[in-house]
Short mmCIF file of C-alpha atoms in Angstrom, two decimals:
data_model
loop_
_atom_site.label_atom_id
_atom_site.label_comp_id
_atom_site.label_asym_id
_atom_site.label_seq_id
_atom_site.Cartn_x
_atom_site.Cartn_y
_atom_site.Cartn_z
CA ARG A 11 2.20 -4.26 3.96
CA PHE A 12 1.08 -0.88 2.59
CA ALA A 13 -0.11 -2.43 -0.66
CA ALA A 14 -1.89 -5.22 1.23
CA LEU A 15 -3.69 -2.67 3.42
CA VAL A 16 -4.76 -0.69 0.35
CA ALA A 17 -5.86 -3.78 -1.58
CA GLU A 18 -7.96 -5.05 1.30
CA SER A 19 -9.50 -1.66 2.09
CA ILE A 20 -10.79 -1.20 -1.48
CA GLY A 21 -12.07 -4.77 -1.72
CA TYR A 22 -9.44 -5.84 -4.24
CA ALA A 23 -8.08 -8.44 -1.81
CA PRO A 24 -10.24 -10.50 0.55
CA PRO A 25 -10.56 -9.69 4.26
CA GLY A 26 -7.59 -10.93 6.25
CA SER A 27 -5.08 -10.37 3.45
CA ALA A 28 -3.30 -7.52 5.20
CA ALA A 29 -3.13 -9.48 8.46
CA ARG A 30 -1.69 -12.46 6.57
CA ALA A 31 0.92 -10.23 4.92
CA THR A 32 1.83 -8.74 8.30
CA THR A 33 2.24 -12.22 9.81
CA LEU A 34 4.49 -13.32 6.95
CA LEU A 35 6.62 -10.19 7.09
CA SER A 36 6.98 -10.53 10.87
CA ALA A 37 7.99 -14.18 10.53
CA LEU A 38 10.75 -13.10 8.17
CA GLU A 39 11.78 -10.39 10.63
CA LEU A 40 10.95 -7.66 8.12
CA PRO A 41 9.45 -4.33 9.19
CA THR A 42 5.68 -3.98 9.31
CA THR A 43 5.54 -0.37 10.51
CA CYS A 44 7.18 2.90 9.58
CA VAL A 45 8.10 6.19 11.14
CA PRO A 46 5.61 9.03 10.67
CA LEU A 47 5.85 10.41 7.15
CA ASP A 48 4.59 13.61 5.58
CA THR A 49 1.73 12.48 3.34
CA ASP A 50 2.33 15.26 0.82
CA ASP A 51 5.93 14.07 0.44
CA VAL A 52 4.76 10.47 0.00
CA PHE A 53 2.34 11.45 -2.76
CA THR A 54 4.96 13.59 -4.48
CA VAL A 55 7.31 10.61 -4.64
CA MET A 56 4.52 8.26 -5.76
CA ALA A 57 3.65 10.65 -8.59
CA ARG A 58 7.25 10.48 -9.85
CA ASP A 59 7.35 6.66 -9.87
CA LYS A 60 7.80 4.96 -13.23
CA LYS A 61 4.33 3.38 -12.90
CA ALA A 62 2.70 6.83 -12.61
CA ARG A 63 1.49 7.24 -16.16
CA ASP A 64 -1.92 8.90 -16.26
CA GLY A 65 -1.89 9.22 -12.48
CA ILE A 66 -0.55 7.21 -9.59
CA ARG A 67 -0.73 3.44 -10.03
CA MET A 68 0.10 0.64 -7.64
CA VAL A 69 0.93 -3.04 -7.86
CA LEU A 70 -1.69 -4.82 -5.75
CA SER A 71 -2.26 -8.49 -5.09
CA ASP A 72 -5.66 -10.10 -4.76
CA ARG A 73 -4.19 -13.48 -3.74
CA PRO A 74 -0.77 -15.05 -3.26
CA GLY A 75 1.11 -15.35 -6.52
CA ASN A 76 -1.03 -12.85 -8.41
CA ALA A 77 -0.48 -9.12 -8.83
CA ALA A 78 -1.77 -6.41 -11.12
CA LEU A 79 -1.01 -2.79 -11.87
CA VAL A 80 -4.06 -0.78 -10.83
CA ALA A 81 -4.95 2.88 -10.57
CA ALA A 82 -4.38 4.11 -7.04
CA PRO A 83 -7.58 4.58 -5.07
CA ASP A 84 -8.73 7.82 -3.54
CA ARG A 85 -6.08 9.67 -1.56
CA ALA A 86 -8.05 9.17 1.68
CA VAL A 87 -7.67 5.39 1.33
CA LEU A 88 -3.92 5.75 0.89
CA GLU A 89 -3.69 8.11 3.85
CA ARG A 90 -5.55 5.63 6.10
CA ALA A 91 -3.21 2.81 5.05
CA LEU A 92 -0.19 5.01 5.70
CA ALA A 93 -1.56 5.97 9.13
CA GLU A 94 -2.05 2.30 9.97
CA LEU A 95 1.57 1.61 9.02
CA GLU A 96 2.70 4.39 11.33
CA GLU A 97 0.53 3.12 14.21
CA GLY A 98 1.66 -0.47 13.85
#
């Protein structure tokens, strides 16, 4: 859901994509929220990920069945998506 929120918020995925992902995850009884996390800790972990060459990168989908490795957007975008996950 985090990636779907990010993709939609930067215009990579069309409007409604995050809601569709949330509906699918809920139907499969998978979590769609998370406990509050320290954003600095999240970014530290993201920076150590194997995809983090030349900065943080994420796998985002613009439509079902298609994904691409893209440079992570501005930190503020990621923080808003994380906050939305925490709020539910």
